[in-house]
């Protein structure tokens, strides 16, 4: 099955307020209820999965590590988004196809207004010369539950992070796979739709991917951010022009 709205991070632990991950990872929500994750890439922009925002209306960016307990979460209205070229909104069940589909372009740039709350900042993008290898350890974050939902303390809307290993670092030119099999149970985070995949360099998290879809107990596919940089720059210009220009920083580079 795909990682749909409301499903989430396998094996994740709650993220502390004020940590680097908490300052750059946000939830997408409707009336305060989180349904997907996203990552800040500029003062007015986040990246997420295209399937999280297509056909969505009146959604917001939520700036809390716990959107469940917080009765008045810090929020910003979303004023527009662009889906990456090549994304097919009718391709709703990639997990049913064999071999797995590749280069699905399940990637979106989303603009919000009101600026970043104090303490939040754009993510750092992994350096262009960083080389990924199969079995590399990475970090995932997101607001989903832990998939089994066996306790009442496992709601969607709490930011969690976990570790995983790469299964196929060359899955496609625009994607990679992480291992979500039982054999990798000591590194068993599975990802949350729209949430980030990161690598630690010098102890700091660097963004490299956005969670797309997966097969439970097998793998998760992440869209790579860096191949989309040129498109992101142009999409940001269009969003800012169409929805009112803001004196904001450039997108990730």
Coordinates of C-alpha atoms in Angstrom, one line a residue:
X1 CA 0.0 0.0 0.0
X2 CA 1.1 3.6 -0.5
X3 CA 1.8 5.9 2.4
X4 CA -1.5 7.8 2.2
X5 CA -2.8 10.7 4.2
X6 CA -2.9 9.9 7.9
X7 CA -0.4 7.1 7.8
X8 CA 3.1 7.6 8.9
X9 CA 6.5 7.0 10.3
X10 CA 7.4 3.4 11.2
X11 CA 9.6 3.2 14.3
X12 CA 9.9 6.9 14.9
X13 CA 10.5 8.7 18.2
X14 CA 9.1 12.1 19.2
X15 CA 11.3 15.1 18.2
X16 CA 12.1 17.6 20.9
X17 CA 11.1 21.3 20.5
X18 CA 13.9 23.5 19.4
X19 CA 16.0 20.7 17.8
X20 CA 17.3 21.2 14.2
X21 CA 14.6 18.9 12.8
X22 CA 11.8 20.7 14.7
X23 CA 12.9 24.0 13.3
X24 CA 12.6 22.9 9.7
X25 CA 10.0 20.2 9.6
X26 CA 6.3 21.2 9.5
X27 CA 2.8 19.6 9.1
X28 CA 0.3 20.3 6.5
X29 CA -3.2 20.5 8.0
X30 CA -6.8 21.3 7.5
X31 CA -8.5 23.1 10.5
X32 CA -5.6 22.2 12.7
X33 CA -5.6 18.4 11.8
X34 CA -2.3 17.3 10.3
X35 CA -2.4 15.0 7.3
X36 CA 1.0 15.2 5.7
X37 CA 4.5 16.5 6.4
X38 CA 6.7 19.1 4.6
X39 CA 10.1 20.8 4.9
X40 CA 10.8 24.5 5.0
X41 CA 13.0 25.6 2.0
X42 CA 12.5 29.4 2.1
X43 CA 10.8 32.0 4.3
X44 CA 7.5 31.4 2.4
X45 CA 8.0 27.9 0.8
X46 CA 7.9 24.3 1.8
X47 CA 8.4 21.1 -0.2
X48 CA 6.1 18.0 0.1
X49 CA 4.7 15.2 -2.0
X50 CA 2.4 16.2 -4.9
X51 CA -0.3 13.8 -3.7
X52 CA -0.5 15.7 -0.4
X53 CA -1.7 18.9 -1.9
X54 CA -3.4 18.1 -5.3
X55 CA -7.0 19.1 -5.2
X56 CA -6.6 20.5 -1.7
X57 CA -8.3 23.6 -0.5
X58 CA -8.0 25.8 2.7
X59 CA -5.0 24.0 4.0
X60 CA -2.4 25.4 6.3
X61 CA 1.2 24.9 7.4
X62 CA 1.3 24.0 11.1
X63 CA 4.4 24.9 13.1
X64 CA 4.2 22.6 16.1
X65 CA 6.0 19.4 17.1
X66 CA 2.6 18.3 18.6
X67 CA -0.4 19.4 16.7
X68 CA -2.6 17.1 18.7
X69 CA -2.2 18.6 22.2
X70 CA -1.6 22.2 21.0
X71 CA -5.1 23.8 20.9
X72 CA -3.9 26.9 19.1
X73 CA -1.0 25.8 16.9
X74 CA 1.1 28.3 15.0
X75 CA -0.2 28.2 11.5
X76 CA 0.2 30.0 8.2
X77 CA -2.3 29.8 5.3
X78 CA -1.3 28.2 2.0
X79 CA -1.9 30.5 -1.0
X80 CA -0.6 28.3 -3.8
X81 CA 1.4 25.4 -4.9
X82 CA 2.9 23.9 -8.1
X83 CA 3.3 20.2 -8.9
X84 CA 6.5 19.0 -10.5
X85 CA 6.3 18.4 -14.3
X86 CA 5.4 14.8 -15.1
X87 CA 3.3 14.1 -12.0
X88 CA 0.3 12.0 -12.9
X89 CA -2.6 12.6 -10.4
X90 CA -4.4 9.5 -11.7
X91 CA -1.5 7.2 -10.7
X92 CA -2.9 6.6 -7.2
X93 CA -1.6 3.1 -6.4
X94 CA 2.0 2.7 -7.5
X95 CA 2.4 0.0 -4.9
X96 CA 0.3 -2.3 -6.9
X97 CA 2.5 -2.2 -10.0
X98 CA 5.3 -4.6 -10.6
X99 CA 8.0 -3.7 -11.4
X100 CA 7.7 -0.6 -9.2
X101 CA 7.2 2.6 -11.2
X102 CA 10.0 5.1 -11.4
X103 CA 10.4 8.9 -11.9
X104 CA 6.9 9.6 -10.8
X105 CA 7.6 13.3 -10.0
X106 CA 5.5 13.1 -6.8
X107 CA 6.9 16.4 -5.6
X108 CA 5.4 19.9 -4.9
X109 CA 6.5 23.4 -4.0
X110 CA 4.0 25.1 -1.7
X111 CA 3.8 28.8 -0.8
X112 CA 2.4 30.2 2.4
X113 CA 2.0 33.8 3.7
X114 CA 2.9 35.3 7.1
X115 CA 6.5 34.4 7.3
X116 CA 8.2 31.9 9.5
X117 CA 7.5 31.9 13.3
X118 CA 10.5 32.7 15.5
X119 CA 12.9 29.9 15.8
X120 CA 12.1 28.3 12.4
X121 CA 14.5 28.3 9.4
X122 CA 14.9 26.7 6.0
X123 CA 16.6 23.3 5.8
X124 CA 20.1 22.9 4.5
X125 CA 20.3 21.0 1.2
X126 CA 22.8 18.1 0.9
X127 CA 25.9 19.2 -1.0
X128 CA 26.0 18.5 -4.7
X129 CA 29.1 16.3 -4.3
X130 CA 27.6 14.0 -1.7
X131 CA 27.4 10.4 -3.0
X132 CA 24.9 8.0 -1.6
X133 CA 25.5 4.2 -1.4
X134 CA 23.3 1.3 -0.7
X135 CA 23.0 0.6 3.1
X136 CA 23.9 4.1 4.0
X137 CA 22.2 5.2 7.2
X138 CA 19.8 8.1 6.9
X139 CA 17.2 9.9 9.0
X140 CA 13.5 10.4 8.4
X141 CA 10.9 12.7 10.0
X142 CA 7.2 13.2 9.8
X143 CA 3.9 13.7 11.6
X144 CA 2.3 10.3 10.9
X145 CA 1.5 7.6 13.4
X146 CA 3.7 4.5 13.7
X147 CA 1.5 2.4 11.4
X148 CA 0.3 -0.2 13.9
X149 CA -1.7 2.4 15.9
X150 CA -1.9 -0.1 18.8
X151 CA -2.0 2.5 21.6
X152 CA -4.0 5.7 22.1
X153 CA -0.7 7.6 22.4
X154 CA 0.1 7.0 18.7
X155 CA -1.9 9.7 17.0
X156 CA -1.2 11.4 13.7
X157 CA 0.1 14.9 14.2
X158 CA 3.2 14.4 16.4
X159 CA 6.6 15.0 14.8
X160 CA 8.7 11.9 15.0
X161 CA 12.1 10.9 13.6
X162 CA 13.8 7.6 13.0
X163 CA 16.7 6.0 11.2
X164 CA 16.7 3.8 8.1
X165 CA 19.1 2.4 5.5
X166 CA 19.2 2.9 1.8
X167 CA 18.0 -0.1 -0.2
X168 CA 18.7 1.3 -3.7
X169 CA 20.6 4.5 -4.0
X170 CA 20.2 4.4 -7.8
X171 CA 16.5 3.5 -8.0
X172 CA 16.0 6.2 -10.6
X173 CA 17.6 9.5 -11.6
X174 CA 15.1 11.3 -9.4
X175 CA 14.4 8.8 -6.6
X176 CA 15.9 6.4 -4.2
X177 CA 14.6 3.6 -2.1
X178 CA 15.0 3.0 1.6
X179 CA 14.8 -0.4 3.2
X180 CA 11.6 -1.0 5.3
X181 CA 11.9 -4.8 5.6
X182 CA 11.8 -6.8 8.8
X183 CA 15.5 -7.7 8.3
X184 CA 16.3 -4.0 8.8
X185 CA 14.2 -3.8 12.0
X186 CA 17.0 -2.0 13.9
X187 CA 16.7 0.8 11.3
X188 CA 13.0 0.6 10.7
X189 CA 11.6 4.1 10.1
X190 CA 9.4 4.0 7.0
X191 CA 8.6 7.6 6.2
X192 CA 5.6 9.8 6.2
X193 CA 4.0 11.3 3.1
X194 CA 5.7 14.5 2.2
X195 CA 8.2 14.2 5.0
X196 CA 12.0 14.7 4.7
X197 CA 14.8 12.3 4.2
X198 CA 18.0 13.6 5.7
X199 CA 21.7 12.8 6.1
X200 CA 23.8 14.0 9.0
X201 CA 27.0 15.8 8.1
X202 CA 29.0 17.1 11.0
X203 CA 26.1 16.4 13.2
X204 CA 23.7 18.6 11.2
X205 CA 20.7 17.4 9.2
X206 CA 20.9 18.0 5.4
X207 CA 17.7 17.5 3.3
X208 CA 17.9 15.3 0.3
X209 CA 14.5 13.6 -0.3
X210 CA 10.7 13.8 0.1
X211 CA 8.7 10.8 1.0
X212 CA 6.4 9.5 -1.8
X213 CA 5.1 5.9 -1.4
X214 CA 6.0 2.5 -0.4
X215 CA 5.2 -1.1 0.3
X216 CA 4.8 -1.9 4.0
X217 CA 7.5 -4.3 5.2
X218 CA 9.5 -3.8 2.0
X219 CA 10.6 -0.3 0.9
X220 CA 9.8 3.3 0.6
X221 CA 10.5 5.6 -2.4
X222 CA 11.7 9.1 -1.9
X223 CA 11.9 11.9 -4.5
X224 CA 15.3 13.6 -4.6
X225 CA 15.3 17.3 -4.1
X226 CA 18.4 18.4 -5.9
X227 CA 17.3 17.3 -9.4
X228 CA 14.3 19.7 -9.0
X229 CA 16.2 22.8 -8.0
X230 CA 16.0 24.6 -11.4
X231 CA 12.2 23.9 -11.6
X232 CA 11.8 25.0 -7.9
X233 CA 13.4 28.3 -8.6
X234 CA 11.1 29.0 -11.5
X235 CA 8.0 27.7 -9.7
X236 CA 8.9 30.0 -6.7
X237 CA 8.9 33.0 -9.0
X238 CA 5.5 32.1 -10.5
X239 CA 4.0 31.5 -7.1
X240 CA 5.3 34.8 -5.7
X241 CA 4.2 36.8 -8.7
X242 CA 0.7 35.2 -8.9
X243 CA 0.0 35.4 -5.2
X244 CA 1.8 38.7 -4.4
X245 CA 5.5 39.3 -4.3
X246 CA 7.3 39.0 -1.1
X247 CA 10.9 40.0 -0.3
X248 CA 11.9 36.4 0.5
X249 CA 15.1 34.4 0.3
X250 CA 15.9 32.3 -2.6
X251 CA 15.0 28.6 -2.6
X252 CA 17.5 25.9 -1.6
X253 CA 20.7 25.9 -3.7

